[in-house]
Amino acid sequence: MTTSRTATLRIEGMTCASCVARVEKALKAVPGVADATVNLATEIARVAGDAPTAALIEAVEDAGYDATPATDEFAPGPEHGGPRLWEVVAGLVLAAPLVLLMLVPGAMLPAYVQLAIASVVQAGLGWRFYWHGFKALRAGAGNMDVLVALGTSAAYGLSLYLMVAHGGGHLYFEASASVIALVLLGKYMEARAKRETGAALRALARLRPDRAIRLDADGRETEVPADSLKPGDRIVVRAGARLPADGEIEDGASALDESLLTGESLPVQKQAGDPVVGGSVNGEGRLIVRVTVMGEGSFLGSVMRMVADAQAAKPPIQRLVDRIAAIFVPVVVAIAVITMAGWFIAGVPAETAIIHGVAVLVIACPCALGLATPAAIMVGTGLAAKHGILIRDPAALEEARRIDLVIFDKTGTLTEGKPRLVAMKALEGSEDAALAVAAALQGSSDHPLGLALRQAASDRGLALPAVAEGRNIAGRGVAGKVGETDYLLGSARAAGEAGIAEPEDDLAPGATESLLLAGNRLIARFAFEDSDRPGAAEAVVELAARKIDSAMLSGDRAAAARTIAARLNIADVTAEVLPGDKAAVIGEKRKAGHRVAMVGDGLNDAPALAAADLGIAMAGGVDVAMASAGITLMRPDPLLVPAALDLAAAVAAKIRSNLFWAFAYNVVGIPLAAFGLLSPVVAGVAMAASSVSVLGNALLLRRWHPARKA
């Protein structure tokens, strides 16, 4: 019985955007396939559905390409994916005398020498174009190889005809040989550049050590493959070693370098009981760690998966490119035929008309179109991960550049999310008794206010009473029975619904308050204060410098929310919002004409993150919040918000510039070639340059670094 899954295949033989379109079409035609995306830059196909892998591979092979299961998607593709260096050098050396002597008046190699050199290049070094072109045509498709094979064969065949029929004269062997040599050079440089675009993801993969030291039950240390570790295993991590898995420190203390995972430059102090993540470096001391998570479920695994998913996905603009690529080769062949016919009708010699048609075939290469978007996304998402920013959805790149309003959730985003009890007042009984009941109601809750109450009760050494029928009331608080009394600990809204008026005075100015009710009586009040998160105020200033407004969204009472907003210079504050209503507030802002980014970290932020034009999840948030966000920040630093918007906009701009140049080469080059203004040699240079320039432009993204405009 098959189940829905995602299969990953490595595709060999793709050369351009037309190949991508052909492979995707073939995969989507397989019964059981829900969707398929193919990335030319990574040469990876990801297929969703329940189709057997064997059927997928067969479909790819029927389309004219080779496919194998990608056991390690994060490993670099095969080094032999492009032409080898010796092939490039041989092609250039052989073509050089044909081209150079053509430039010298009166100098020309004997016809049979030209034929010999061109034949070695055409049949020897050019075999790959014939083979891949034949497989594409057999599958009913066209690609770059078809264009190169047709163009160079026409130039070679024309020269051979002139040599046999007329005994020599002006031959065009230099065109066929030089085009093949230049295309091989371009493909070699392209293959190297493609490997560079995936360098960041492979750097993340290298953070996983191959070996680990497991501590057996008898205390013996045994070196084992890291992949063999299981949750519950205890491992020894020596100073300077990388952690092979996520876990919790059982013994020892150290400063861990997590910079390659979170972008945090300073080592993080850890001690017994603290969680640690695989891939971080133990700076000092010996640690004993109990393994909690391995593989893709680990922090490093999830980071790599999110980056890989983003690189495999396609932004909306790529859909237009895919539609163009699907018809590109047939259209180019038609233009070449029309060019030859037009020149022949105009009265030029047949060989001249053919050469102009050859130039059209050679310059019109869809390689750059296929590489423009994935190359920029690969470099950009890898660079983002290096700086602690995960771009999960490529569509976020387009949205980021349009954002004009950033709405921050308050607790845990603009504040530390670690409130402390600063004041309390018992209206009935003693403060200690009220605090004990309030802390007991929170039970094992991980809500920040619950943690603060339990910490305060612990500091006073209070014994907590037993609670029966404990329950959470969404957006309002917690309730339960202590002895024979029903208690409710919650917000002013919860008290109001119980018929209790909100106190008119403040226990502490601007503090967050919780009220303890016994039945329908208010018996105690608790006031909490939270610290502003470092960088929060500066992040607001940075956004303002980019002409982006900031707003705050909070379930806290209005006085507390406005106090914090005032410190951070945020004028737009919406407070006392129930979790289910946050998305509605986002919707109202969007209806007012704003392009909204929502920044949050909690479970109740997930609907708002999904409702916004762009969701940004803060590190430390729950998985559902991260899954609802297009961008995830790997450390809780508000300054990463403007940085993420800057980088996403930079990647989107690079995609647009890449596509501009990819289209420009063809829009300008094809007419020039058709009108006889480009020789096949120059066309070959331009075609090779198009792919390399697009990849080089994408690699320029690596110079990006977070900039402060304020």
XYZ file of N, CA, C and O in Angstrom, residues 261-380:
480
model
N 24.739 28.355 12.880
C 23.350 27.912 12.906
C 22.377 29.079 13.043
O 21.330 29.101 12.409
N 22.718 30.041 13.888
C 21.782 31.119 14.205
C 22.267 32.488 13.794
O 21.507 33.449 13.871
N 23.523 32.602 13.353
C 24.069 33.905 13.023
C 24.517 34.683 14.244
O 25.000 35.809 14.132
N 24.367 34.104 15.442
C 24.782 34.769 16.678
C 26.293 34.693 16.793
O 26.874 33.612 16.828
N 26.941 35.860 16.849
C 28.402 35.880 16.807
C 29.051 35.480 18.123
O 30.173 34.961 18.135
N 28.378 35.709 19.253
C 28.986 35.433 20.552
C 28.630 34.028 21.026
O 27.502 33.561 20.837
N 29.588 33.323 21.655
C 29.289 32.002 22.221
C 28.196 32.104 23.283
O 28.057 33.119 23.961
N 27.412 31.040 23.405
C 26.297 31.005 24.345
C 26.656 30.087 25.503
O 27.029 28.929 25.300
N 26.559 30.607 26.729
C 26.883 29.817 27.911
C 25.804 28.770 28.167
O 24.616 29.062 28.138
N 26.231 27.528 28.389
C 25.303 26.430 28.647
C 25.770 25.655 29.869
O 26.973 25.532 30.128
N 24.790 25.078 30.588
C 25.108 24.267 31.753
C 24.116 23.111 31.840
O 23.245 22.974 30.978
N 24.268 22.282 32.852
C 23.407 21.108 33.013
C 21.936 21.518 32.994
O 21.534 22.476 33.656
N 21.157 20.786 32.201
C 19.737 21.074 32.070
C 19.388 21.923 30.870
O 18.222 22.003 30.483
N 20.396 22.568 30.265
C 20.135 23.433 29.118
C 20.064 22.605 27.832
O 20.820 21.641 27.656
N 19.184 23.004 26.904
C 19.139 22.322 25.601
C 20.303 22.778 24.723
O 20.765 23.919 24.822
N 20.788 21.902 23.872
C 21.857 22.229 22.929
C 21.446 21.692 21.562
O 20.641 20.767 21.451
N 21.989 22.297 20.515
C 21.596 21.907 19.159
C 22.781 21.311 18.414
O 23.921 21.746 18.574
N 22.472 20.291 17.619
C 23.499 19.667 16.816
C 24.099 20.643 15.822
O 23.400 21.480 15.258
N 25.413 20.511 15.611
C 26.114 21.412 14.705
C 26.840 22.528 15.406
O 27.745 23.140 14.830
N 26.459 22.844 16.660
C 27.171 23.873 17.411
C 28.491 23.298 17.927
O 28.663 22.089 18.042
N 29.434 24.185 18.236
C 30.786 23.780 18.631
C 30.966 23.980 20.127
O 30.699 25.067 20.654
N 31.419 22.930 20.800
C 31.710 23.016 22.230
C 33.033 23.757 22.407
O 34.088 23.265 22.025
N 32.959 24.937 22.986
C 34.157 25.763 23.073
C 35.130 25.338 24.149
O 36.346 25.449 23.983
N 34.631 24.860 25.263
C 35.532 24.555 26.382
C 34.883 23.512 27.283
O 33.672 23.476 27.440
N 35.686 22.676 27.831
C 35.175 21.704 28.795
C 34.519 20.502 28.152
O 34.154 20.496 26.982
N 34.370 19.463 28.963
C 33.777 18.198 28.517
C 32.305 18.175 28.900
O 31.940 18.482 30.028
N 31.449 17.824 27.927
C 30.016 17.776 28.174
C 29.497 16.357 28.000
O 29.965 15.619 27.131
N 28.549 15.989 28.850
C 27.785 14.767 28.637
C 26.375 15.201 28.256
O 25.710 15.926 29.004
N 25.942 14.790 27.079
C 24.666 15.244 26.516
C 23.761 14.037 26.268
O 24.203 13.025 25.731
N 22.518 14.175 26.664
C 21.519 13.156 26.350
C 20.819 13.550 25.055
O 20.257 14.640 24.935
N 20.879 12.662 24.071
C 20.312 12.946 22.757
C 18.787 12.987 22.836
O 18.158 12.110 23.441
N 18.189 14.025 22.254
C 16.722 14.139 22.227
C 16.163 13.996 20.811
O 15.112 13.389 20.619
N 16.855 14.574 19.815
C 16.340 14.549 18.441
C 17.489 14.321 17.476
O 18.584 14.862 17.651
N 17.219 13.514 16.448
C 18.209 13.255 15.398
C 17.597 13.569 14.032
O 16.397 13.728 13.894
N 18.468 13.650 13.037
C 18.032 13.719 11.644
C 17.266 14.984 11.313
O 17.536 16.067 11.828
N 16.240 14.820 10.438
C 15.516 15.978 9.943
C 14.672 16.643 11.020
O 14.275 17.794 10.868
N 14.385 15.928 12.116
C 13.626 16.542 13.187
C 14.453 17.468 14.057
O 13.910 18.241 14.848
N 15.784 17.413 13.926
C 16.662 18.270 14.726
C 16.619 19.698 14.213
O 16.108 19.988 13.129
N 17.195 20.598 14.997
C 17.218 22.008 14.602
C 17.960 22.178 13.290
O 17.475 22.820 12.357
N 19.170 21.587 13.199
C 19.944 21.696 11.968
C 19.201 21.043 10.812
O 19.162 21.585 9.699
N 18.597 19.871 11.054
C 17.855 19.196 10.000
C 16.686 20.024 9.504
O 16.430 20.097 8.300
N 15.969 20.674 10.436
C 14.827 21.491 10.027
C 15.280 22.727 9.272
O 14.629 23.158 8.315
N 16.415 23.314 9.693
C 16.964 24.465 8.969
C 17.321 24.065 7.541
O 16.974 24.740 6.562
N 18.025 22.948 7.400
C 18.430 22.489 6.073
C 17.214 22.159 5.219
O 17.181 22.453 4.017
N 16.198 21.547 5.835
C 15.003 21.203 5.072
C 14.280 22.460 4.605
O 13.818 22.535 3.461
N 14.174 23.468 5.478
C 13.488 24.693 5.092
C 14.235 25.409 3.974
O 13.629 25.938 3.033
N 15.569 25.445 4.054
C 16.357 26.075 2.991
C 16.198 25.298 1.689
O 15.999 25.878 0.619
N 16.279 23.965 1.775
C 16.134 23.144 0.573
C 14.739 23.296 -0.031
O 14.593 23.365 -1.257
N 13.711 23.355 0.812
C 12.350 23.538 0.308
C 12.213 24.874 -0.414
O 11.565 24.969 -1.464
N 12.820 25.911 0.170
C 12.749 27.235 -0.459
C 13.467 27.234 -1.798
O 13.020 27.858 -2.768
N 14.601 26.533 -1.868
C 15.352 26.497 -3.113
C 14.635 25.681 -4.180
O 14.782 25.931 -5.374
N 13.851 24.698 -3.750
C 13.141 23.858 -4.712
C 11.863 24.519 -5.208
O 11.424 24.262 -6.328
N 11.268 25.377 -4.373
C 10.007 26.015 -4.749
C 10.251 27.135 -5.762
O 11.378 27.581 -5.966
N 9.166 27.563 -6.376
C 9.274 28.594 -7.403
C 8.434 29.811 -7.019
O 7.265 29.666 -6.661
N 9.001 31.010 -7.124
C 8.204 32.208 -6.881
C 7.232 32.424 -8.034
O 7.398 31.853 -9.121
N 6.210 33.257 -7.834
C 5.196 33.447 -8.883
C 5.775 33.875 -10.230
O 5.277 33.451 -11.278
N 6.831 34.691 -10.216
C 7.380 35.197 -11.474
C 7.940 34.074 -12.342
O 8.014 34.177 -13.562
N 8.323 32.939 -11.701
C 8.904 31.842 -12.458
C 7.856 31.154 -13.340
O 8.208 30.524 -14.345
N 6.594 31.293 -13.003
C 5.561 30.651 -13.816
C 5.556 31.207 -15.235
O 5.346 30.468 -16.205
N 5.753 32.520 -15.358
C 5.826 33.123 -16.688
C 7.016 32.572 -17.460
O 6.901 32.242 -18.651
N 8.152 32.445 -16.783
C 9.349 31.913 -17.428
C 9.104 30.482 -17.908
O 9.503 30.108 -19.017
N 8.436 29.681 -17.088
C 8.164 28.290 -17.466
C 7.295 28.217 -18.715
O 7.506 27.362 -19.586
N 6.299 29.097 -18.806
C 5.426 29.083 -19.983
C 6.200 29.466 -21.239
O 5.989 28.891 -22.313
N 7.097 30.435 -21.108
C 7.908 30.850 -22.254
C 8.863 29.732 -22.662
O 9.039 29.427 -23.842
N 9.498 29.099 -21.661
C 10.487 28.056 -21.948
C 9.864 26.875 -22.688
O 10.516 26.228 -23.516
N 8.590 26.592 -22.396
C 7.942 25.436 -23.006
C 7.823 25.564 -24.526
O 7.781 24.562 -25.238
N 7.767 26.802 -25.028
C 7.617 26.998 -26.476
C 8.855 27.633 -27.100
O 8.858 27.949 -28.289
N 9.909 27.817 -26.306
C 11.060 28.597 -26.754
C 11.754 27.960 -27.957
O 11.966 28.606 -28.987
N 12.140 26.686 -27.843
C 12.935 26.053 -28.901
C 12.175 25.982 -30.222
O 12.727 26.343 -31.271
N 10.912 25.537 -30.249
C 10.198 25.539 -31.536
C 10.110 26.924 -32.172
O 10.229 27.054 -33.392
N 9.892 27.935 -31.349
C 9.810 29.300 -31.885
C 11.144 29.723 -32.488
O 11.197 30.325 -33.575
N 12.248 29.397 -31.801
C 13.568 29.777 -32.312
C 13.874 29.071 -33.631
O 14.392 29.676 -34.580
N 13.559 27.789 -33.706
C 13.786 27.053 -34.960
C 12.971 27.686 -36.086
O 13.458 27.847 -37.217
N 11.731 28.083 -35.775
C 10.898 28.730 -36.790
C 11.511 30.055 -37.235
O 11.521 30.375 -38.437
N 12.037 30.830 -36.277
C 12.674 32.106 -36.630
C 13.907 31.867 -37.503
O 14.158 32.601 -38.469
N 14.674 30.829 -37.180
C 15.866 30.523 -37.977
C 15.490 30.149 -39.407
O 16.138 30.584 -40.375
N 14.441 29.346 -39.578
C 13.986 28.960 -40.923
C 13.500 30.184 -41.691
O 13.823 30.368 -42.885
N 12.729 31.037 -41.007
C 12.241 32.264 -41.652
C 13.410 33.162 -42.042
O 13.412 33.785 -43.117
N 14.428 33.221 -41.169
C 15.605 34.037 -41.471
C 16.300 33.546 -42.740
O 16.640 34.339 -43.635
N 16.536 32.238 -42.810
C 17.200 31.687 -43.996
C 16.362 31.924 -45.252
O 16.883 32.337 -46.299
N 15.060 31.696 -45.137
C 14.195 31.898 -46.306
C 14.168 33.361 -46.718
O 14.230 33.689 -47.923
N 14.105 34.239 -45.735
C 14.057 35.660 -46.046
C 15.309 36.149 -46.753
O 15.235 36.900 -47.742
N 16.462 35.739 -46.245
C 17.712 36.156 -46.881
C 17.847 35.551 -48.275
O 18.335 36.204 -49.211
N 17.404 34.318 -48.427
C 17.501 33.673 -49.741
C 16.593 34.385 -50.749
O 16.981 34.637 -51.899
N 15.388 34.736 -50.297
C 14.461 35.460 -51.174
C 15.018 36.839 -51.522
O 14.812 37.358 -52.630
N 15.770 37.431 -50.575
C 16.358 38.754 -50.821
C 17.490 38.710 -51.827
O 17.994 39.762 -52.246
N 17.914 37.489 -52.198
C 18.900 37.371 -53.259
C 20.322 37.125 -52.820
O 21.235 37.117 -53.663
N 20.562 36.895 -51.548
C 21.934 36.622 -51.116
C 22.259 35.171 -51.425
O 21.352 34.342 -51.598
N 23.543 34.832 -51.491
C 23.913 33.429 -51.731
C 23.343 32.517 -50.642
O 23.163 32.919 -49.489
N 23.063 31.279 -51.006
C 22.462 30.327 -50.071
C 23.313 30.136 -48.833
O 22.793 30.035 -47.718
N 24.659 30.105 -49.023
C 25.509 29.891 -47.850
C 25.417 31.045 -46.857
O 25.464 30.850 -45.642
N 25.263 32.253 -47.354
C 25.106 33.416 -46.457
C 23.790 33.322 -45.690
O 23.733 33.596 -44.488
N 22.713 32.944 -46.381
C 21.415 32.795 -45.714
C 21.475 31.732 -44.626
O 20.926 31.899 -43.525
N 22.162 30.623 -44.920
C 22.287 29.545 -43.933
C 23.070 30.009 -42.714
O 22.695 29.720 -41.564
N 24.160 30.745 -42.932
C 24.985 31.221 -41.810
C 24.183 32.163 -40.912
O 24.293 32.123 -39.679
N 23.346 33.019 -41.505
C 22.507 33.901 -40.684
C 21.516 33.075 -39.857
O 21.253 33.387 -38.685
N 20.965 32.017 -40.464
C 20.073 31.136 -39.714
C 20.807 30.416 -38.590
O 20.265 30.220 -37.491
N 22.051 30.000 -38.867
C 22.874 29.355 -37.841
C 23.096 30.299 -36.665
O 23.026 29.901 -35.490
N 23.368 31.571 -36.943
C 23.599 32.547 -35.873
C 22.378 32.669 -34.972
O 22.497 32.786 -33.748
N 21.174 32.608 -35.587
C 19.945 32.671 -34.785
C 19.849 31.462 -33.859
O 19.544 31.585 -32.670
N 20.122 30.282 -34.402
C 20.051 29.064 -33.590
C 21.038 29.098 -32.436
O 20.738 28.663 -31.320
N 22.233 29.614 -32.703
C 23.295 29.569 -31.698
C 23.067 30.568 -30.582
O 23.260 30.259 -29.398
N 22.625 31.778 -30.924
C 22.519 32.804 -29.871
C 21.297 32.593 -28.988
O 21.265 33.031 -27.838
N 20.279 31.914 -29.528
C 19.029 31.752 -28.779
C 19.133 30.561 -27.839
O 18.711 29.468 -28.163
N 19.685 30.784 -26.682
C 19.845 29.701 -25.718
C 18.987 29.972 -24.490
O 19.113 31.033 -23.878
N 18.101 29.047 -24.117
C 17.266 29.259 -22.935
C 17.947 28.906 -21.613
O 17.281 28.828 -20.587
N 19.272 28.674 -21.647
C 19.965 28.321 -20.392
C 19.792 29.412 -19.337
O 19.487 29.146 -18.179
N 20.038 30.662 -19.754
C 19.982 31.764 -18.799
C 18.594 31.893 -18.188
O 18.448 32.204 -17.001
N 17.549 31.643 -18.984
C 16.183 31.713 -18.457
C 15.970 30.677 -17.358
O 15.320 30.948 -16.350
N 16.515 29.492 -17.569
C 16.336 28.436 -16.585
C 17.113 28.653 -15.304
O 16.736 28.144 -14.253
N 18.212 29.404 -15.382
C 19.075 29.600 -14.215
C 18.781 30.891 -13.461
O 19.178 31.038 -12.308
N 18.106 31.834 -14.105
C 17.957 33.177 -13.534
C 17.332 33.154 -12.147
O 17.869 33.736 -11.194
N 16.192 32.465 -12.003
C 15.493 32.459 -10.716
C 16.117 31.515 -9.692
O 16.420 31.938 -8.565
N 16.339 30.224 -10.029
C 16.885 29.321 -8.995
C 18.268 29.716 -8.504
O 18.580 29.514 -7.330
N 19.109 30.292 -9.369
C 20.448 30.688 -8.920
C 20.354 31.778 -7.862
O 21.037 31.729 -6.832
N 19.512 32.784 -8.098
C 19.358 33.869 -7.121
C 18.757 33.349 -5.822
O 19.170 33.753 -4.724
N 17.772 32.447 -5.927
C 17.152 31.907 -4.713
C 18.149 31.067 -3.925
O 18.207 31.133 -2.687
N 18.960 30.261 -4.607
C 19.943 29.424 -3.913
C 20.946 30.268 -3.150
O 21.236 30.020 -1.979
N 21.487 31.284 -3.814
C 22.466 32.141 -3.144
C 21.798 32.910 -2.014
O 22.322 33.003 -0.897
N 20.617 33.464 -2.291
C 19.945 34.298 -1.292
C 19.506 33.533 -0.066
O 19.717 33.987 1.066
